[in-house]
Backbone as JSON, one array per atom type, in Angstrom:
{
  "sequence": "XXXXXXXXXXXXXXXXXXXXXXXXXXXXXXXXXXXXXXXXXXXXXXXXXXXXXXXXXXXXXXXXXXXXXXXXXXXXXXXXXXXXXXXXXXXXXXXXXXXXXXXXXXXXXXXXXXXXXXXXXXXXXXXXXXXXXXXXXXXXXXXXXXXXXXXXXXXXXXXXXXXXXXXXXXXXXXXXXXXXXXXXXXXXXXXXXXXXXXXXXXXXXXXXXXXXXXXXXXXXXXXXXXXXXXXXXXXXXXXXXXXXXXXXXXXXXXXXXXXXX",
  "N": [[0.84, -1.19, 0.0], [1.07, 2.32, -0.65], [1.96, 4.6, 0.63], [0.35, 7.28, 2.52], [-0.32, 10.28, 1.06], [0.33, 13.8, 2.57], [0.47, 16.19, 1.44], [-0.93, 15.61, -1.6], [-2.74, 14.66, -1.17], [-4.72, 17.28, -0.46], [-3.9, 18.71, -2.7], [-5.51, 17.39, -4.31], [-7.98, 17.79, -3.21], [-7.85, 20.68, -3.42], [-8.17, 20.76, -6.0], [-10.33, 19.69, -7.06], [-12.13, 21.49, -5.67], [-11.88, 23.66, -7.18], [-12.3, 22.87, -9.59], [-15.62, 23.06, -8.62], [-16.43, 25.6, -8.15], [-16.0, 26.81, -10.45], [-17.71, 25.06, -11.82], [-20.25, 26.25, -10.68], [-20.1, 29.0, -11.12], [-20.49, 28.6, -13.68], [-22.95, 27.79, -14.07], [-24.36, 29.83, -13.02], [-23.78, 31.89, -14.62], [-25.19, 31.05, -17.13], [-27.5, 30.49, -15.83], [-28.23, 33.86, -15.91], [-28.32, 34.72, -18.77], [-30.0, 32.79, -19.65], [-32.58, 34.11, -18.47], [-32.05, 36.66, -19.15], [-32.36, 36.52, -21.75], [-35.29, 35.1, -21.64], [-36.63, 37.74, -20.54], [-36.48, 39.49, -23.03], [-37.55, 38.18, -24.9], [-40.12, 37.97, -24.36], [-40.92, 40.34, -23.61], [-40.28, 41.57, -26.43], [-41.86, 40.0, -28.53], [-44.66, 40.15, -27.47], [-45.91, 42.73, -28.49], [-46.47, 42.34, -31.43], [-47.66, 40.18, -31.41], [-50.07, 41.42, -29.93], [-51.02, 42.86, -32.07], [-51.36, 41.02, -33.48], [-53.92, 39.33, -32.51], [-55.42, 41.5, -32.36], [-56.13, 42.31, -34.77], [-57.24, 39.85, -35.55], [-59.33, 39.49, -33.7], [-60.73, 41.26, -34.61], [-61.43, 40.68, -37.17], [-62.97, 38.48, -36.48], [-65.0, 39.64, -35.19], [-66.03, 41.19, -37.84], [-66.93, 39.11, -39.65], [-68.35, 37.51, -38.66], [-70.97, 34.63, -38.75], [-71.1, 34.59, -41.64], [-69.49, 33.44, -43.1], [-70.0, 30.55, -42.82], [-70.3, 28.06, -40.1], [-68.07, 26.64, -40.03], [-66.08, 27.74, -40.06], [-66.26, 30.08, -38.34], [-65.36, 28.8, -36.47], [-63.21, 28.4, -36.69], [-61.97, 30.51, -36.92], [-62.29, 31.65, -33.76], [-61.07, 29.73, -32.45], [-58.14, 30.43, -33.12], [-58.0, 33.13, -32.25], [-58.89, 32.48, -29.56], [-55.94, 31.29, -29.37], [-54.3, 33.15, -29.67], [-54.98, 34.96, -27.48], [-54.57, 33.5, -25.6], [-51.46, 32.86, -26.12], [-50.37, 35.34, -25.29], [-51.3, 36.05, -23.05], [-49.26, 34.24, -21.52], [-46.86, 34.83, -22.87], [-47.06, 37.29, -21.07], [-46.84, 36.3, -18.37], [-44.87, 35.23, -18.66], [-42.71, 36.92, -19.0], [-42.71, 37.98, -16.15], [-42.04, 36.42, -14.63], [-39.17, 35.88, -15.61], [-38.22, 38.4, -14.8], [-38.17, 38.32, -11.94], [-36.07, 38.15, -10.49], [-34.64, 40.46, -10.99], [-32.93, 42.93, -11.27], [-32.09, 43.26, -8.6], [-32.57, 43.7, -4.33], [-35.2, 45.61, -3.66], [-36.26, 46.02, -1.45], [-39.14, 47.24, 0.78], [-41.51, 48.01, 3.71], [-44.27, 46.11, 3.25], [-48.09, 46.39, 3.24], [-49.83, 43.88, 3.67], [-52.24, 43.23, 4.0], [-53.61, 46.01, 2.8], [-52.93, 44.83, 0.34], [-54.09, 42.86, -0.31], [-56.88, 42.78, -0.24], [-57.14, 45.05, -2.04], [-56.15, 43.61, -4.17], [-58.4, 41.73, -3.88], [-60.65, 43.49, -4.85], [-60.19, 43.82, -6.94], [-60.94, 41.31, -8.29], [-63.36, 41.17, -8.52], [-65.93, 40.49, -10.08], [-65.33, 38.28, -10.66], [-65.32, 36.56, -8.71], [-68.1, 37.12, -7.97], [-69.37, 35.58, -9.94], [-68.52, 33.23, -9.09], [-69.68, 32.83, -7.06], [-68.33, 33.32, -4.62], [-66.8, 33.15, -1.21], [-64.82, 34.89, 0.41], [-62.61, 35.41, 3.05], [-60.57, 37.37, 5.26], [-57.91, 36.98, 7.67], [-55.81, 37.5, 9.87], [-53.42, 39.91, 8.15], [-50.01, 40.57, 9.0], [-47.42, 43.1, 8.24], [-44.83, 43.14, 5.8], [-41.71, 42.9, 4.84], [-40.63, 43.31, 1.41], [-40.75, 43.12, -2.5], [-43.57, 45.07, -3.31], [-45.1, 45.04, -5.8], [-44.82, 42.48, -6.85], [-45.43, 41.09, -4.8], [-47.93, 41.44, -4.4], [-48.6, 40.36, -7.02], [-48.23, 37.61, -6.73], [-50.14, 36.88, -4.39], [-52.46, 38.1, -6.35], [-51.8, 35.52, -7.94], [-52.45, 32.87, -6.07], [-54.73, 33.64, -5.28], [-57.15, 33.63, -7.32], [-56.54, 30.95, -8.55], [-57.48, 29.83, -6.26], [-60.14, 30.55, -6.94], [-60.55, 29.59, -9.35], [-60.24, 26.75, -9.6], [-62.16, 25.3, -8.76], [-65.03, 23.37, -7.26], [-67.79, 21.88, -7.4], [-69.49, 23.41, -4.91], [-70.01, 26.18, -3.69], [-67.03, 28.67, -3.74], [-64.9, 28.74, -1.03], [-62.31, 30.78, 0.54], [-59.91, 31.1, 2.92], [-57.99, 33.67, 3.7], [-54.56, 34.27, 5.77], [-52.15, 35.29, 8.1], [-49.76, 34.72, 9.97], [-47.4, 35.81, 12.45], [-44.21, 34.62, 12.97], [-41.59, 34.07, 14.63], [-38.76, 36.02, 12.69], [-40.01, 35.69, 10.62], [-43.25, 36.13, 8.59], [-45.76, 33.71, 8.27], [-47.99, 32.16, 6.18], [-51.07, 31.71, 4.79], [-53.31, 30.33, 2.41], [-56.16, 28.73, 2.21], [-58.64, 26.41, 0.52], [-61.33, 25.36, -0.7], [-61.75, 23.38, -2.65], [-61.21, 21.54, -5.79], [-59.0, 20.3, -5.05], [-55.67, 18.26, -4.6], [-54.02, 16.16, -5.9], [-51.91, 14.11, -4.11], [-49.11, 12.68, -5.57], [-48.92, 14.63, -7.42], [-48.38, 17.2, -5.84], [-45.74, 18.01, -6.26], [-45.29, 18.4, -8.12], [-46.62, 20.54, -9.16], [-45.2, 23.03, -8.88], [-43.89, 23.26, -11.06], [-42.79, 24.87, -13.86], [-44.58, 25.79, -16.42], [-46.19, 23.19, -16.49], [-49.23, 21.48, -16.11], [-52.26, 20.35, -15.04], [-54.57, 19.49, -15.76], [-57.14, 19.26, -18.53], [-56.61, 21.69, -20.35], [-59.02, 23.11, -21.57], [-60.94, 22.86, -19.83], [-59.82, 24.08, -17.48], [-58.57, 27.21, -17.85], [-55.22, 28.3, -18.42], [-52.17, 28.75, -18.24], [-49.97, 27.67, -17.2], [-47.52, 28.5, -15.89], [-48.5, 30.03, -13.6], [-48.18, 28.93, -10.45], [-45.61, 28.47, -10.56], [-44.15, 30.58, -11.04], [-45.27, 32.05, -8.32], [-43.92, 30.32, -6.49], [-41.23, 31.47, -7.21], [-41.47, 34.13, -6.52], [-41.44, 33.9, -3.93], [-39.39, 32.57, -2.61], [-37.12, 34.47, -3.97], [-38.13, 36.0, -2.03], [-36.27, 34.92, 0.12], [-38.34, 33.0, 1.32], [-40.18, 30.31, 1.72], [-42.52, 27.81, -0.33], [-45.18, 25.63, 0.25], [-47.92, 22.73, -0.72], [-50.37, 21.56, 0.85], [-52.82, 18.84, 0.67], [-56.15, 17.41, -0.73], [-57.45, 15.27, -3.03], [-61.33, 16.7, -3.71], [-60.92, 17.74, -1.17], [-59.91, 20.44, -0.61], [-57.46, 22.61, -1.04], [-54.64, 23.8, 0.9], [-52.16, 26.54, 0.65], [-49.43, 27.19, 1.41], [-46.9, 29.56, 2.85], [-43.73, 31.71, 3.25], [-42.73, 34.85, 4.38], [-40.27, 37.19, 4.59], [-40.77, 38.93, 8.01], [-41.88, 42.7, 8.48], [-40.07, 45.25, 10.13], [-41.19, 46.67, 13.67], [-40.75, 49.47, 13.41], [-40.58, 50.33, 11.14], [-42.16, 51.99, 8.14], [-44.63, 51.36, 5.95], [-45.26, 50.89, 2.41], [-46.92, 52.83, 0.01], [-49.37, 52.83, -1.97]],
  "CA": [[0.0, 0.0, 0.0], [0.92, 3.31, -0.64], [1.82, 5.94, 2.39], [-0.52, 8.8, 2.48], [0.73, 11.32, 1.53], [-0.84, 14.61, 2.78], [0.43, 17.35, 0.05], [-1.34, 15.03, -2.41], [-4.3, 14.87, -0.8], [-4.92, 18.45, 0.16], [-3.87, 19.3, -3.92], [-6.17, 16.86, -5.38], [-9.33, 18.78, -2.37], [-8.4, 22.07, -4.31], [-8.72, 20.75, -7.57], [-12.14, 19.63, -6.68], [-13.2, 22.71, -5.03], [-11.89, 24.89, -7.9], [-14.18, 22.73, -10.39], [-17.01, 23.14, -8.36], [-16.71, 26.59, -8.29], [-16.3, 26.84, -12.16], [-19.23, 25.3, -12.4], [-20.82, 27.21, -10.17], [-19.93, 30.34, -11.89], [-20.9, 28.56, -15.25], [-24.59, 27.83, -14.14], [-24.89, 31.32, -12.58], [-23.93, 32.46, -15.88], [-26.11, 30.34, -17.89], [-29.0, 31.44, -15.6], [-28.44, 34.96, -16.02], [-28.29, 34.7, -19.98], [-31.68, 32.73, -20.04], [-33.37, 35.48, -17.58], [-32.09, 37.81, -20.1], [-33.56, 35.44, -23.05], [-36.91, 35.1, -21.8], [-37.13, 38.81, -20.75], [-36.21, 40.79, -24.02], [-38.24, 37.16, -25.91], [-41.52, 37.76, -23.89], [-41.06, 41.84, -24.35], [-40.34, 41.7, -27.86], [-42.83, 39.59, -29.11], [-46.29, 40.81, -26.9], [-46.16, 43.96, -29.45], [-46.62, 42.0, -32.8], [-48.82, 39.28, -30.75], [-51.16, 41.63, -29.72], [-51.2, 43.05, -33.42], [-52.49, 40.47, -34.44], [-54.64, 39.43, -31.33], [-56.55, 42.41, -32.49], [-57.06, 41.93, -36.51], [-58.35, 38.58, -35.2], [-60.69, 40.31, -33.05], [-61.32, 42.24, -35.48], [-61.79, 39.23, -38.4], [-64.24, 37.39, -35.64], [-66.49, 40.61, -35.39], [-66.66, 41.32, -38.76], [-67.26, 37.99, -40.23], [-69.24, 36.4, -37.61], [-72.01, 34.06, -39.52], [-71.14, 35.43, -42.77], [-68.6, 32.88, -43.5], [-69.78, 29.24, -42.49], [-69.78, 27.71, -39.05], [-66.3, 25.78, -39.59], [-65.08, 29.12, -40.31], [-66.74, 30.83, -37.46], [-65.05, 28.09, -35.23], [-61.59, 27.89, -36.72], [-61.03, 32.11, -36.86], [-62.43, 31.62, -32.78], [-59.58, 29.09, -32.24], [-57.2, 31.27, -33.45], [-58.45, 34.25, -31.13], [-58.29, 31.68, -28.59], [-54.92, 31.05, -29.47], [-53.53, 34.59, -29.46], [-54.65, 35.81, -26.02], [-53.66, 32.48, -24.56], [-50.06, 33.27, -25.89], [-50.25, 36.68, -24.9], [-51.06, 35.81, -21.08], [-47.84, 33.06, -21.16], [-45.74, 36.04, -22.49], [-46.83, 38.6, -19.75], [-46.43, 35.67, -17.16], [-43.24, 34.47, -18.63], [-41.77, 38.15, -18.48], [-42.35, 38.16, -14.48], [-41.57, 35.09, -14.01], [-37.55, 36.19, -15.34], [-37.9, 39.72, -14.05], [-38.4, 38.03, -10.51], [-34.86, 38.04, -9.66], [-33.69, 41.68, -11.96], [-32.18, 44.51, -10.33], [-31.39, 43.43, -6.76], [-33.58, 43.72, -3.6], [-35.34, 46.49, -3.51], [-37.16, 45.35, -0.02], [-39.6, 47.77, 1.74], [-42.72, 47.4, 4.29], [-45.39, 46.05, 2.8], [-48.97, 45.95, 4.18], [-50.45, 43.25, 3.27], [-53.72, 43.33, 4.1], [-54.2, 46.54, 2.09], [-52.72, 44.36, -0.86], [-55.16, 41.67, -0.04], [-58.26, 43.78, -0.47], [-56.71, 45.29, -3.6], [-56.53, 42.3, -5.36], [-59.96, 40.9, -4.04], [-61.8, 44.08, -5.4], [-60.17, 44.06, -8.75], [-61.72, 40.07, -8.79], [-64.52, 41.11, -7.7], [-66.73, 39.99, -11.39], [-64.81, 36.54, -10.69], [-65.89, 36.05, -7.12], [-69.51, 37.08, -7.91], [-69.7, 34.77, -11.56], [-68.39, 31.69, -8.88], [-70.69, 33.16, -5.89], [-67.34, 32.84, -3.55], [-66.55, 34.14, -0.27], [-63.34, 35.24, 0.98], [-62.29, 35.82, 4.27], [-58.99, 37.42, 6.04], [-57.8, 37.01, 8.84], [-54.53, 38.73, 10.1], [-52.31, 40.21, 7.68], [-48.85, 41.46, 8.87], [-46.7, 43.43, 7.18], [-43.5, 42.37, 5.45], [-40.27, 43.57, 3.69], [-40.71, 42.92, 0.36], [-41.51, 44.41, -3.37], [-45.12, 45.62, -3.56], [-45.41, 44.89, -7.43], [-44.33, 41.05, -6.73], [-46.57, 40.28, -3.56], [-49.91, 41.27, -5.89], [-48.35, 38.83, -8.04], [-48.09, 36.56, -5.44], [-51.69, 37.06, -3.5], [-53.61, 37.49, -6.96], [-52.17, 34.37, -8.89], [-52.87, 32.2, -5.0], [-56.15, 33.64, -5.43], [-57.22, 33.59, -8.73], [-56.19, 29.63, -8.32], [-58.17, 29.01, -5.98], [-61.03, 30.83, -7.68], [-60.21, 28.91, -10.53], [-59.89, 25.12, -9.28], [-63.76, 25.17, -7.06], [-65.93, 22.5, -7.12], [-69.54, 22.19, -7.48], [-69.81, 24.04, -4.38], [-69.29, 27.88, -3.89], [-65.77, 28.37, -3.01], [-65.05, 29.1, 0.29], [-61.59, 31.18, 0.68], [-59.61, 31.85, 3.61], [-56.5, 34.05, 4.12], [-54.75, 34.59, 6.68], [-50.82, 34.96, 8.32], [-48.85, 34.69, 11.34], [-45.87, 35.87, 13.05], [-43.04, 33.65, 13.48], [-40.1, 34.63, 14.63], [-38.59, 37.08, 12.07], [-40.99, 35.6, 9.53], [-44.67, 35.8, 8.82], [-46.23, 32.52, 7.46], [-49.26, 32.81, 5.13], [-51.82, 30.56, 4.38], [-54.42, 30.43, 1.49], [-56.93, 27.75, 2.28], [-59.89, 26.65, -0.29], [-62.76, 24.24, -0.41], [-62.16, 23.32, -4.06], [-61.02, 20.55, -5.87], [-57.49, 19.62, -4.53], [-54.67, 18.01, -5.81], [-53.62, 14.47, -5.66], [-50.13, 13.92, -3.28], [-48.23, 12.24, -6.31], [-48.78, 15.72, -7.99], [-48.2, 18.15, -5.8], [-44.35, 18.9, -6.17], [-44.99, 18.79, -10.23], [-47.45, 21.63, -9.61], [-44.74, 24.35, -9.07], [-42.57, 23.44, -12.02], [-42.69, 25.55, -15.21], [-45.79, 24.77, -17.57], [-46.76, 21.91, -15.65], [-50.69, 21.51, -16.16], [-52.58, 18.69, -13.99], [-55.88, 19.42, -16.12], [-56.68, 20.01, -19.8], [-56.91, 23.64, -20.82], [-60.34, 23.27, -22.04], [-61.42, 22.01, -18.51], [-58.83, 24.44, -16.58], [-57.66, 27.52, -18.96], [-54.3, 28.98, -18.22], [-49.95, 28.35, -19.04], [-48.94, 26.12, -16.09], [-46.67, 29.66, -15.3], [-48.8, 30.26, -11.85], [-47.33, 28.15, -9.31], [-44.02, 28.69, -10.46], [-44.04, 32.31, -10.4], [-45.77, 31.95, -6.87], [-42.44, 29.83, -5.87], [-39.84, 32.11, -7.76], [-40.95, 35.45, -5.97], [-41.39, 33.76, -2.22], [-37.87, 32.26, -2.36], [-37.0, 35.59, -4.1], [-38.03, 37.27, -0.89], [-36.01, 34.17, 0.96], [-39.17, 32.28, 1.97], [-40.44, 28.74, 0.92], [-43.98, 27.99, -0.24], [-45.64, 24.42, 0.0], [-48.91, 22.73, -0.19], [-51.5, 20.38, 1.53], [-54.0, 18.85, -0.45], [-56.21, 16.27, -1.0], [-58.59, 15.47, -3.83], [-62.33, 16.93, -3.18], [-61.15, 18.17, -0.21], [-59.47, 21.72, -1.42], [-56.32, 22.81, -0.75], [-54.23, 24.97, 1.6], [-50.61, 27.0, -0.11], [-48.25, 28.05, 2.94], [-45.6, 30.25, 2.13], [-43.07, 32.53, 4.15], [-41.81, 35.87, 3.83], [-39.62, 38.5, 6.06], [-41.55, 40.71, 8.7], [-41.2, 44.04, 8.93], [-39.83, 45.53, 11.52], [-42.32, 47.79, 14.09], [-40.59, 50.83, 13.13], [-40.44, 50.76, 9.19], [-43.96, 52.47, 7.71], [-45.65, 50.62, 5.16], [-45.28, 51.1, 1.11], [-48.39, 52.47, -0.43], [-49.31, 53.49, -3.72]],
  "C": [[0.88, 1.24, 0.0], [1.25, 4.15, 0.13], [1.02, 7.14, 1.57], [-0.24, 9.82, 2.35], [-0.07, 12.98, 1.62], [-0.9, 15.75, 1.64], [-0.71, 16.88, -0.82], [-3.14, 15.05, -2.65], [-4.78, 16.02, -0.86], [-4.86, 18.95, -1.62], [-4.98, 18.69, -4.82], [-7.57, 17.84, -4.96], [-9.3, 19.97, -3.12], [-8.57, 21.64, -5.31], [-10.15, 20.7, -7.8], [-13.02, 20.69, -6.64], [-12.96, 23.86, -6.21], [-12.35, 24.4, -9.11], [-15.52, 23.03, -9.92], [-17.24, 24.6, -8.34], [-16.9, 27.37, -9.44], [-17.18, 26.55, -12.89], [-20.16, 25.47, -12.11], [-21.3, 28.17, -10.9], [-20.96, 30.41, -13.39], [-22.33, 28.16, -15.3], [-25.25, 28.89, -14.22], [-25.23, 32.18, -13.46], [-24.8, 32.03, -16.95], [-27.83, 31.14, -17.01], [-29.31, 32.79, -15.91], [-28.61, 35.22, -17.57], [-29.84, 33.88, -20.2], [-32.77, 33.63, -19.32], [-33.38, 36.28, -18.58], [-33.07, 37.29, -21.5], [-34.95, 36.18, -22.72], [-37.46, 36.53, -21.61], [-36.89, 39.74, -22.22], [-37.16, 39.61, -24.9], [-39.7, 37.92, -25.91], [-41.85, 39.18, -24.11], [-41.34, 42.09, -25.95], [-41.65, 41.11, -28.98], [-44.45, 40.09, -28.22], [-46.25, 41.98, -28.35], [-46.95, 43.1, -31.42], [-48.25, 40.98, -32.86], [-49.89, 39.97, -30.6], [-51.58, 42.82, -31.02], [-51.93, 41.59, -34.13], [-53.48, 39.52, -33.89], [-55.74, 40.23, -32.2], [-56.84, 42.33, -33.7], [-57.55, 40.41, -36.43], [-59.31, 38.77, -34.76], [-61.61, 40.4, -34.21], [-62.2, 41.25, -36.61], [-63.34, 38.61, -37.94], [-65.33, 38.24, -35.87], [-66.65, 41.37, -36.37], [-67.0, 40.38, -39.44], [-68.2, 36.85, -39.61], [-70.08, 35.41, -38.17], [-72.01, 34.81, -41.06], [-70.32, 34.02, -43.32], [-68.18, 30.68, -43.23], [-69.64, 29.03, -40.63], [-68.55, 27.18, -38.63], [-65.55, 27.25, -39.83], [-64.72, 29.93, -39.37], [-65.65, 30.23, -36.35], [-63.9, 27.98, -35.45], [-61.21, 29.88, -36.45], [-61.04, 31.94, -34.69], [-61.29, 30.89, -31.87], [-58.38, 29.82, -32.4], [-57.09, 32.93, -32.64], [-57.93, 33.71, -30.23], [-56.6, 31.83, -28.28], [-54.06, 32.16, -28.84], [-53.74, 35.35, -28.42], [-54.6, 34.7, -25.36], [-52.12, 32.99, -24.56], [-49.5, 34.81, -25.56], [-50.36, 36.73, -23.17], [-49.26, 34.97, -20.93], [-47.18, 34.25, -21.13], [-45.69, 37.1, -21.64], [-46.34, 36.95, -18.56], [-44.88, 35.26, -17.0], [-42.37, 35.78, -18.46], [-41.54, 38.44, -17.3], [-42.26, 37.02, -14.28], [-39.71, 35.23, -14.4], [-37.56, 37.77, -15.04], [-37.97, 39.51, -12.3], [-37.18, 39.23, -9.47], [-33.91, 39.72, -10.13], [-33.58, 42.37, -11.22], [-32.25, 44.57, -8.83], [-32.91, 43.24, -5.85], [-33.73, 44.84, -3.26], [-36.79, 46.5, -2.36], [-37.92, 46.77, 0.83], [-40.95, 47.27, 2.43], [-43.24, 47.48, 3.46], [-46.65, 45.54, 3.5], [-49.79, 45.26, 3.35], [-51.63, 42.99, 3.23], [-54.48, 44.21, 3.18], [-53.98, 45.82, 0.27], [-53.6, 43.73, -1.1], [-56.38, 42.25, -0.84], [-57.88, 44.89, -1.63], [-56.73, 44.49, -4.76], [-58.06, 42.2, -5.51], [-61.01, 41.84, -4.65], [-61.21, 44.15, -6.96], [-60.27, 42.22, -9.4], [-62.97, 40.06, -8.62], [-66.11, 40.37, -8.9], [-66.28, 38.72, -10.89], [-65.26, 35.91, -9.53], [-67.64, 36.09, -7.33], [-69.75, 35.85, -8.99], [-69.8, 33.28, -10.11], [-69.3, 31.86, -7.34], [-69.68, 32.77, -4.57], [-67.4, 33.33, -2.64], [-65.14, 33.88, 0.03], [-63.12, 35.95, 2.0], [-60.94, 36.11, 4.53], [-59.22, 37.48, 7.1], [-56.41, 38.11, 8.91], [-53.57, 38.82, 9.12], [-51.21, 40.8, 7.93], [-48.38, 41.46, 7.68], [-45.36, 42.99, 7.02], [-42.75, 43.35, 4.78], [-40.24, 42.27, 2.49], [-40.66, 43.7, -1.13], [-42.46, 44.11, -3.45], [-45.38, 44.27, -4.88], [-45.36, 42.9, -7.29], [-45.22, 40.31, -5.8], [-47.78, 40.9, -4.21], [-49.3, 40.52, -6.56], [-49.09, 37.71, -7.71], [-49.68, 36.18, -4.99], [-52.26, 37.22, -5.07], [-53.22, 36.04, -7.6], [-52.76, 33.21, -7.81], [-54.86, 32.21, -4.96], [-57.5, 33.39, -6.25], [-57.55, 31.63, -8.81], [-57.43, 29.09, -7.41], [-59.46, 29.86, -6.03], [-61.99, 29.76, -8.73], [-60.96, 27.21, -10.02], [-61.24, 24.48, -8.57], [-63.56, 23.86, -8.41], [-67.0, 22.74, -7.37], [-69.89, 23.08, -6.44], [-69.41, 25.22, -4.44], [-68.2, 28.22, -2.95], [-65.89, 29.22, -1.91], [-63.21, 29.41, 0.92], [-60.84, 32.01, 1.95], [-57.96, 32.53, 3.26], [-56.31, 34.47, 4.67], [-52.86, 34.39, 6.88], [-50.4, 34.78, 9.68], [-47.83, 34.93, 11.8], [-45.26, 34.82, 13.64], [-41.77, 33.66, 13.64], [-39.72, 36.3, 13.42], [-38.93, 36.72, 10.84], [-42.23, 35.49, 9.73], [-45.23, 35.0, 7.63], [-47.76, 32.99, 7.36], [-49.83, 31.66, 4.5], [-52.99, 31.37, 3.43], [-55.18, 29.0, 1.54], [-58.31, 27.82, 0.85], [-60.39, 25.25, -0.08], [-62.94, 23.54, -1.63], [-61.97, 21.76, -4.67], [-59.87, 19.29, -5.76], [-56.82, 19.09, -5.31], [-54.28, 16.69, -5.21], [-52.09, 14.82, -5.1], [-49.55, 13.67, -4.49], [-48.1, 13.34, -7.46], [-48.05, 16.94, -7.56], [-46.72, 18.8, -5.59], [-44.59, 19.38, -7.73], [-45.8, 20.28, -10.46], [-46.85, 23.12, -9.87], [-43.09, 24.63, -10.38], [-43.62, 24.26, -13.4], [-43.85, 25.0, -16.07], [-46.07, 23.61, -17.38], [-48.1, 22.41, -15.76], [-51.54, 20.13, -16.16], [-53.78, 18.49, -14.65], [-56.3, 20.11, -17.65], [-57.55, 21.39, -19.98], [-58.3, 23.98, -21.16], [-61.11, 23.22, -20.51], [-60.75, 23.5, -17.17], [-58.21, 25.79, -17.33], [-56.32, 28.06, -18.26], [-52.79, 28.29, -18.75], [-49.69, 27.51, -18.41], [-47.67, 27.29, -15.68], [-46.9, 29.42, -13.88], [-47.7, 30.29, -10.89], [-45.79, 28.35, -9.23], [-43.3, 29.65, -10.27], [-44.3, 32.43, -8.47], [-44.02, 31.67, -6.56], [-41.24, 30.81, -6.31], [-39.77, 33.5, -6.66], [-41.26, 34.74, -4.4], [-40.06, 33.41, -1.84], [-36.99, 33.36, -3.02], [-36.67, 36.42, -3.0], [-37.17, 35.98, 0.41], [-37.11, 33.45, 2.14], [-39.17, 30.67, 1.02], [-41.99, 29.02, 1.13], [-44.16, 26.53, -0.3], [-47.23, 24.55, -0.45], [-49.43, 21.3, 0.23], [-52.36, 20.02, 1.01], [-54.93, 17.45, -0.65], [-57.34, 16.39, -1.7], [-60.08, 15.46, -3.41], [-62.7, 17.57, -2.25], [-60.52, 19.68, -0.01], [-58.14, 21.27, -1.12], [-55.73, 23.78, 0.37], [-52.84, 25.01, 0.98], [-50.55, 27.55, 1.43], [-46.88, 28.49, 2.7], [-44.93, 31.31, 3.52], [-42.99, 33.72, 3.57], [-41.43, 36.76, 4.79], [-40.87, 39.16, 6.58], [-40.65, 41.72, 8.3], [-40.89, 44.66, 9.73], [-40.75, 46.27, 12.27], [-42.04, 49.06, 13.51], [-40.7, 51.14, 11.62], [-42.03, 51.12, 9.21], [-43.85, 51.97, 6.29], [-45.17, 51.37, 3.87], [-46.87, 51.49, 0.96], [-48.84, 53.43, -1.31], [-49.83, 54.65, -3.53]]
}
């Protein structure tokens, strides 16, 4: 055998550690080059998209029954089409602007965010005859613009996902230490266990679009800006029986005053 020899050892440990840091560097860099991608992709193209979004419009309501029912139903598809990919590209633009230009962290009161969202759903809550309840919202250090993200796509979701019955929405947070945990409970139609990690990956969609419409963005955005603000989000779930999302994010301290538009 061999004697040990310690130089040897100790030279082969840096070699190691100064690959892993190379390819460290070379992910970091790879992530920051597809961030840049998808934001100047998802910018660039909305402008042309919703050019022609609108001479589709336009096509549908001047040709309406003029032109055949397979006609009627294929230009309608194609409408379809074009403000589906027009939501992906606004979602997919905040979904890589999460992480852009640093932390620019102040109080936020959440509660008045809360009740900002819920009145600009307020057509969507009456159409599904929902109720929505809060309970305590503290405030957090965060950005504004990102937690309405956050709180409407959570909400929206579970808008979205009911049941035969009329959904039944709580929210509500808690102080914990020098975080406040945040729950969104619903009454809807839950999610099977062997799903629910797949739910917060990228265009993941547990239900077909006809049935369910949206990108499969959501969830993933949800997760990008809570670990963003150095929280984690899960959920609990079981089919029929709704769901509850639980997520973290910094308090604010007593003395900071509140963000507010």
């Amino acid at each position: 055998m061999e004697p040990w020899d310690p130089m040897a050892a100790n030279s082969a440990g840096t070699d190691e550690l100064t690959r892993c840091r190379q390819a460290i560097r070379e992910l970091e860099r790879s992530n920051r080059e597809l961030e840049q991608f998808a934001r100047i992709a998802s910018h660039d193209l909305r402008e042309p998209l919703r050019t022609i979004a609108s001479y589709l419009s336009l096509i549908e309501r001047e040709c309406r029954g003029r032109l055949g029912a397979d006609t009627d139903k294929f230009i309608g598809i194609a409408v379809d089409g074009a403000h589906r990919m027009s939501r992906m590209l606004s979602e997919l633009h905040a979904y890589a602007r999460v992480a852009d230009g640093g932390q620019r962290f102040q109080a936020v009161d959440c509660a008045e965010i809360a009740s900002e969202v819920i009145a600009s759903l307020e057509l969507l809550v009456g159409e599904a005859g929902a109720r929505i309840r809060l309970g305590e919202l503290p405030r957090v250090l965060g950005e504004r613009v990102l937690l309405e993200l956050l709180f409407r796509q959570l909400l929206e979701n579970a808008l979205k996902f009911r049941a035969e019955r009329a959904p039944e929405i709580v929210l509500s947070g808690e102080i914990t230490g020098e975080q406040v945990r945040f729950r969104v409970r619903d009454n809807g139609i839950g999610i099977p266990s062997s799903q629910q990690e797949r739910i917060f990956e990228p265009f993941q969609r547990l239900h077909p679009r006809d049935v369910y419409p949206g990108s499969g963005l959501g969830l993933s955005l949800c997760q990008r800006i809570v670990e963003h603000h150095g929280g984690q989000i899960a959920v609990q779930s079981s089919p029929g029986e709704g769901s509850e999302f639980a997520f973290t994010l910094p308090r604010a301290p007593a003395s900071t005053a509140p963000e507010h538009r």
